[in-house]
XYZ file of C-alpha atoms in Angstrom:
136
model
C 66.594 114.220 58.482
C 69.154 111.938 57.449
C 68.620 108.156 56.836
C 69.711 105.731 59.593
C 72.980 104.342 58.953
C 74.732 102.332 61.877
C 78.175 102.322 59.858
C 78.231 105.833 59.790
C 77.222 106.600 63.349
C 79.915 104.492 64.154
C 82.494 106.154 62.196
C 81.359 109.537 63.266
C 81.189 108.980 67.148
C 84.604 106.756 66.908
C 85.936 110.172 64.950
C 84.535 112.548 67.951
C 85.868 110.154 70.675
C 89.273 110.224 69.057
C 89.092 113.985 69.020
C 88.579 114.206 72.439
C 84.777 115.062 72.607
C 83.168 113.624 75.929
C 79.775 112.817 74.770
C 81.219 111.050 71.803
C 83.771 109.045 73.857
C 80.745 108.059 76.107
C 78.355 107.231 73.494
C 80.984 105.279 71.562
C 81.457 103.434 74.753
C 77.952 102.682 75.019
C 77.800 101.465 71.486
C 81.047 98.895 72.138
C 79.618 98.044 75.381
C 76.107 96.981 73.716
C 78.407 94.503 71.387
C 79.936 93.145 74.062
C 83.122 95.076 74.189
C 83.642 95.676 77.474
C 87.338 96.221 77.402
C 87.073 98.767 74.395
C 84.082 100.576 76.397
C 85.949 101.187 79.393
C 88.873 102.502 77.532
C 87.000 105.149 76.362
C 84.461 105.742 79.263
C 87.994 105.941 81.421
C 88.799 108.693 78.903
C 85.486 110.432 79.246
C 85.612 110.052 82.984
C 89.173 111.760 83.366
C 87.367 114.835 81.544
C 85.272 114.532 84.895
C 82.050 112.882 83.019
C 79.678 111.348 85.551
C 77.671 108.980 83.341
C 81.069 107.604 82.305
C 82.221 107.092 85.672
C 78.944 105.262 86.488
C 79.468 103.136 83.563
C 82.865 102.052 84.402
C 81.273 101.482 87.736
C 78.460 99.108 86.286
C 81.671 96.922 84.570
C 83.304 96.288 88.158
C 79.511 95.873 89.245
C 78.847 93.318 87.023
C 82.227 91.616 86.191
C 81.989 92.596 82.653
C 85.128 92.909 80.829
C 86.958 93.153 84.235
C 87.086 91.019 87.374
C 84.021 91.587 89.508
C 85.330 93.977 92.307
C 82.459 95.583 94.296
C 85.261 98.227 95.921
C 86.159 99.429 92.560
C 82.677 99.904 91.696
C 81.816 101.855 94.829
C 84.913 104.172 94.123
C 83.613 104.702 90.883
C 80.359 105.440 91.831
C 81.384 107.740 94.636
C 83.114 109.914 92.115
C 80.186 110.685 90.043
C 78.277 110.698 93.119
C 80.308 113.145 94.909
C 80.081 115.354 91.659
C 76.050 115.484 92.460
C 74.714 112.620 90.097
C 71.537 111.491 91.515
C 71.789 107.879 89.965
C 75.314 107.256 90.795
C 74.480 108.897 94.451
C 71.505 106.079 94.756
C 73.861 103.491 93.095
C 76.468 104.128 95.562
C 73.756 104.000 98.259
C 73.011 100.665 96.876
C 76.259 99.262 97.389
C 76.838 100.891 100.892
C 73.389 98.969 101.756
C 73.264 95.408 99.913
C 77.066 94.847 99.692
C 78.829 96.640 102.644
C 76.051 96.756 105.275
C 76.748 100.350 105.948
C 73.135 101.577 106.503
C 73.523 105.101 107.880
C 76.267 106.002 104.783
C 73.524 104.539 102.455
C 70.788 106.798 104.005
C 73.163 109.414 103.476
C 73.395 108.987 99.883
C 69.843 108.005 99.069
C 68.622 111.276 100.998
C 71.144 113.263 98.433
C 69.566 111.308 95.485
C 65.943 111.795 96.758
C 66.388 115.374 97.190
C 67.131 115.607 93.464
C 63.738 113.784 92.866
C 65.308 110.059 92.427
C 62.388 107.595 92.658
C 64.363 104.629 93.809
C 66.238 106.544 96.159
C 62.715 107.472 97.971
C 61.662 103.788 98.102
C 65.444 103.027 99.599
C 65.049 105.337 102.270
C 61.388 103.868 103.124
C 62.949 100.474 103.151
C 65.542 101.305 105.459
C 62.956 102.950 107.818
C 60.911 99.945 107.504
C 63.784 97.601 108.572
C 64.833 100.059 111.045
């Protein structure tokens, strides 16, 4: 192994991100997000998302859902979650369902996305399906 070195980690992640590696872009974005540099994180996640990375898409959605580095915008968050959900990402499917259910009152559409996530073994989605049936 090697010794843990956050400075070198940062240098190599940034280099990989600059060279266009999707994972490096996403991970460097996570590092910046953890430091509170939401704008920097979003910039790298947008590059990764443009290459089809569903995790980056969901990360961007979370920024808009929480108003971190951007003005809070549930519609924009929903758009980003939908992009990732449409590519089959179960976490994004559940999160998109959550926005439809909690923010937009679109229960039937929420159920559709929860079902897709649950079919892939997403635990929260199965709970949310039960909640929808409980409420009727």
